[in-house]
XYZ file of N, CA and C in Angstrom:
270
model
N 11.228 -58.915 -91.395
C 12.362 -59.811 -91.411
C 12.070 -61.135 -90.726
N 12.360 -62.220 -91.391
C 11.977 -63.568 -90.850
C 13.266 -64.432 -90.740
N 14.154 -64.112 -89.811
C 15.350 -64.971 -89.737
C 15.067 -66.309 -89.034
N 15.978 -67.254 -89.375
C 15.905 -68.553 -88.797
C 17.281 -69.077 -88.562
N 17.399 -69.956 -87.587
C 18.667 -70.639 -87.292
C 18.332 -72.000 -86.791
N 19.264 -72.959 -86.948
C 19.116 -74.294 -86.395
C 20.433 -74.805 -85.955
N 20.327 -75.805 -85.116
C 21.478 -76.403 -84.584
C 21.217 -77.881 -84.246
N 22.187 -78.742 -84.667
C 22.114 -80.150 -84.274
C 22.922 -80.223 -82.973
N 22.307 -80.514 -81.876
C 22.953 -80.606 -80.606
C 23.777 -81.873 -80.585
N 25.064 -81.801 -80.198
C 25.821 -83.065 -80.143
C 25.179 -84.102 -79.219
N 25.007 -85.318 -79.676
C 24.313 -86.371 -78.932
C 22.935 -85.977 -78.554
N 22.345 -85.013 -79.284
C 21.023 -84.581 -78.908
C 20.149 -84.499 -80.149
N 19.416 -83.467 -80.198
C 18.360 -83.327 -81.195
C 18.571 -82.083 -82.030
N 17.781 -81.929 -83.136
C 17.809 -80.734 -83.935
C 16.848 -79.706 -83.395
N 17.280 -78.471 -83.190
C 16.501 -77.375 -82.705
C 16.510 -76.278 -83.759
N 15.289 -75.852 -84.251
C 15.253 -74.741 -85.155
C 14.347 -73.662 -84.594
N 14.791 -72.386 -84.805
C 13.993 -71.283 -84.344
C 13.753 -70.396 -85.558
N 12.471 -70.076 -85.870
C 12.059 -69.196 -86.870
C 11.431 -67.970 -86.166
N 11.861 -66.768 -86.654
C 11.374 -65.541 -85.964
C 10.728 -64.616 -86.944
N 9.785 -63.845 -86.497
C 9.328 -62.692 -87.200
C 9.727 -61.518 -86.365
N 10.537 -60.644 -87.020
C 11.187 -59.562 -86.230
C 10.940 -58.214 -86.855
N 10.552 -57.253 -86.071
C 10.501 -55.869 -86.458
C 11.606 -55.192 -85.543
N 11.224 -54.185 -84.749
C 12.172 -53.692 -83.764
C 12.141 -54.658 -82.526
N 11.177 -55.589 -82.522
C 11.020 -56.614 -81.483
C 10.847 -57.985 -82.119
N 10.958 -58.977 -81.321
C 10.644 -60.332 -81.783
C 9.158 -60.460 -81.685
N 8.492 -60.429 -82.838
C 7.069 -60.410 -82.873
C 6.445 -61.844 -82.722
N 7.176 -62.853 -83.317
C 6.710 -64.195 -83.232
C 7.950 -65.161 -83.253
N 7.837 -66.194 -82.465
C 8.894 -67.235 -82.431
C 8.220 -68.586 -82.668
N 8.823 -69.382 -83.527
C 8.356 -70.758 -83.713
C 9.535 -71.649 -83.494
N 9.400 -72.624 -82.627
C 10.465 -73.600 -82.304
C 10.013 -74.938 -82.846
N 10.864 -75.527 -83.709
C 10.594 -76.831 -84.250
C 11.837 -77.694 -84.137
N 11.715 -78.995 -84.455
C 12.901 -79.914 -84.404
C 12.400 -81.253 -84.024
N 13.387 -82.102 -83.776
C 13.013 -83.467 -83.406
C 13.244 -83.753 -81.905
N 13.062 -82.712 -81.154
C 13.206 -82.787 -79.698
C 11.886 -83.095 -78.989
N 11.956 -83.239 -77.675
C 10.794 -83.435 -76.819
C 10.915 -82.374 -75.722
N 9.742 -81.946 -75.271
C 9.662 -81.033 -74.092
C 8.569 -81.645 -73.214
N 8.854 -81.716 -71.917
C 7.869 -82.187 -71.001
C 7.466 -81.154 -70.046
N 6.183 -80.762 -69.972
C 5.073 -81.307 -70.716
C 5.130 -80.774 -72.173
N 4.543 -81.460 -73.144
C 4.597 -81.049 -74.499
C 4.044 -79.642 -74.785
N 3.111 -79.229 -73.991
C 2.493 -77.891 -74.162
C 3.470 -76.791 -73.850
N 4.613 -77.121 -73.208
C 5.599 -76.097 -72.831
C 6.318 -75.463 -74.054
N 6.284 -76.164 -75.205
C 6.939 -75.563 -76.349
C 6.356 -74.170 -76.589
N 5.071 -74.053 -76.486
C 4.422 -72.743 -76.723
C 4.893 -71.733 -75.701
N 5.153 -72.209 -74.473
C 5.543 -71.287 -73.390
C 6.991 -70.829 -73.691
N 7.855 -71.711 -74.276
C 9.119 -71.287 -74.697
C 9.113 -70.211 -75.814
N 8.164 -70.388 -76.708
C 8.018 -69.435 -77.780
C 7.616 -68.085 -77.211
N 6.597 -68.127 -76.297
C 6.120 -66.895 -75.685
C 7.251 -66.203 -74.898
N 8.128 -66.964 -74.296
C 9.237 -66.444 -73.499
C 10.254 -65.620 -74.403
N 10.326 -66.046 -75.641
C 11.224 -65.393 -76.609
C 10.570 -64.134 -77.173
N 9.278 -64.251 -77.462
C 8.598 -63.120 -78.117
C 8.538 -61.826 -77.192
N 8.549 -60.706 -77.900
C 8.419 -59.416 -77.218
C 9.711 -58.797 -76.858
N 10.819 -59.535 -76.894
C 12.087 -58.924 -76.664
C 12.558 -58.078 -77.802
N 13.304 -57.056 -77.533
C 13.905 -56.238 -78.604
C 14.876 -57.094 -79.461
N 15.005 -56.765 -80.753
C 15.855 -57.540 -81.574
C 17.341 -57.571 -81.104
N 17.711 -56.626 -80.239
C 19.026 -56.566 -79.688
C 19.205 -57.345 -78.364
N 18.183 -58.013 -77.972
C 18.230 -58.771 -76.700
C 19.520 -59.609 -76.610
N 20.088 -59.605 -75.405
C 21.271 -60.443 -75.292
C 20.938 -61.833 -74.775
N 21.943 -62.703 -74.956
C 21.766 -64.129 -74.599
C 21.275 -64.292 -73.150
N 21.900 -63.563 -72.203
C 21.518 -63.778 -70.815
C 20.083 -63.387 -70.531
N 19.574 -62.382 -71.108
C 18.168 -62.007 -70.945
C 17.223 -63.068 -71.534
N 17.629 -63.613 -72.742
C 16.807 -64.661 -73.249
C 16.841 -65.897 -72.340
N 18.039 -66.204 -71.824
C 18.180 -67.353 -70.887
C 17.328 -67.127 -69.679
N 17.310 -65.974 -69.111
C 16.431 -65.679 -67.967
C 14.983 -65.985 -68.259
N 14.552 -65.478 -69.420
C 13.133 -65.678 -69.805
C 12.796 -67.150 -69.988
N 13.786 -67.848 -70.661
C 13.501 -69.322 -70.905
C 13.543 -70.128 -69.604
N 14.366 -69.729 -68.665
C 14.516 -70.419 -67.387
C 13.252 -70.279 -66.567
N 12.444 -69.261 -66.849
C 11.221 -69.060 -66.037
C 10.110 -70.058 -66.488
N 10.327 -70.668 -67.614
C 9.286 -71.648 -68.132
C 9.485 -72.944 -67.350
N 8.359 -73.438 -66.808
C 8.408 -74.703 -66.019
C 8.219 -75.851 -66.987
N 9.414 -76.337 -67.514
C 9.455 -77.426 -68.433
C 10.801 -78.093 -68.445
N 10.809 -79.303 -68.960
C 12.059 -80.022 -69.065
C 12.312 -80.274 -70.568
N 13.323 -79.650 -71.178
C 13.683 -79.972 -72.543
C 14.503 -81.242 -72.551
N 14.144 -82.087 -73.558
C 14.839 -83.394 -73.650
C 15.635 -83.444 -74.956
N 16.937 -83.558 -74.865
C 17.803 -83.603 -76.067
C 18.388 -82.256 -76.383
N 18.117 -81.196 -75.585
C 18.690 -79.911 -75.803
C 18.495 -79.183 -74.443
N 19.138 -78.039 -74.329
C 18.998 -77.230 -73.099
C 18.477 -75.853 -73.463
N 18.047 -75.100 -72.438
C 17.559 -73.759 -72.704
C 18.762 -72.889 -73.122
N 20.033 -73.271 -72.756
C 21.192 -72.573 -73.284
C 21.268 -72.722 -74.785
N 21.048 -73.896 -75.248
C 21.018 -74.162 -76.720
C 19.920 -73.276 -77.358
N 18.761 -73.199 -76.768
C 17.637 -72.502 -77.363
C 18.009 -70.926 -77.377
N 18.592 -70.490 -76.327
C 18.985 -69.043 -76.313
C 20.056 -68.818 -77.370
N 21.004 -69.692 -77.541
C 22.089 -69.560 -78.559
C 21.475 -69.575 -79.952
N 20.581 -70.492 -80.208
C 20.021 -70.598 -81.597
C 19.186 -69.343 -81.883
N 18.447 -68.835 -80.865
C 17.685 -67.634 -81.062
C 18.600 -66.441 -81.381
N 19.708 -66.337 -80.704
C 20.640 -65.254 -80.952
C 21.251 -65.386 -82.348
N 21.569 -66.629 -82.716
C 22.072 -66.892 -84.066
C 21.134 -66.422 -85.159
N 19.803 -66.683 -84.941
C 18.843 -66.220 -85.903
C 18.773 -64.733 -85.974
N 18.882 -64.033 -84.775
C 18.868 -62.596 -84.790
C 20.108 -61.964 -85.361
N 21.287 -62.711 -85.255
C 22.511 -62.174 -85.797
C 22.588 -62.404 -87.266
N 21.679 -63.341 -87.840
C 21.668 -63.576 -89.227
C 22.857 -64.151 -89.753
């Protein structure tokens, strides 16, 4: 299963999450017209999403994303957790 979801953040940027999912999130790819500081942190956000069960709740995703030392510009980690849940909910 390869769900995806995207969201245009009001006054912000487009955030898209593509997932490869079995009983777990095997792979996450985050794309869009946003910035992350440092730029290499995008991969860290993807890693923070991967490995969770497909039933992971928003708060657990948010905790994992909050552990990444990065500054998203034009979106928040709340937005990223929400878009990931939207992808999982199909």
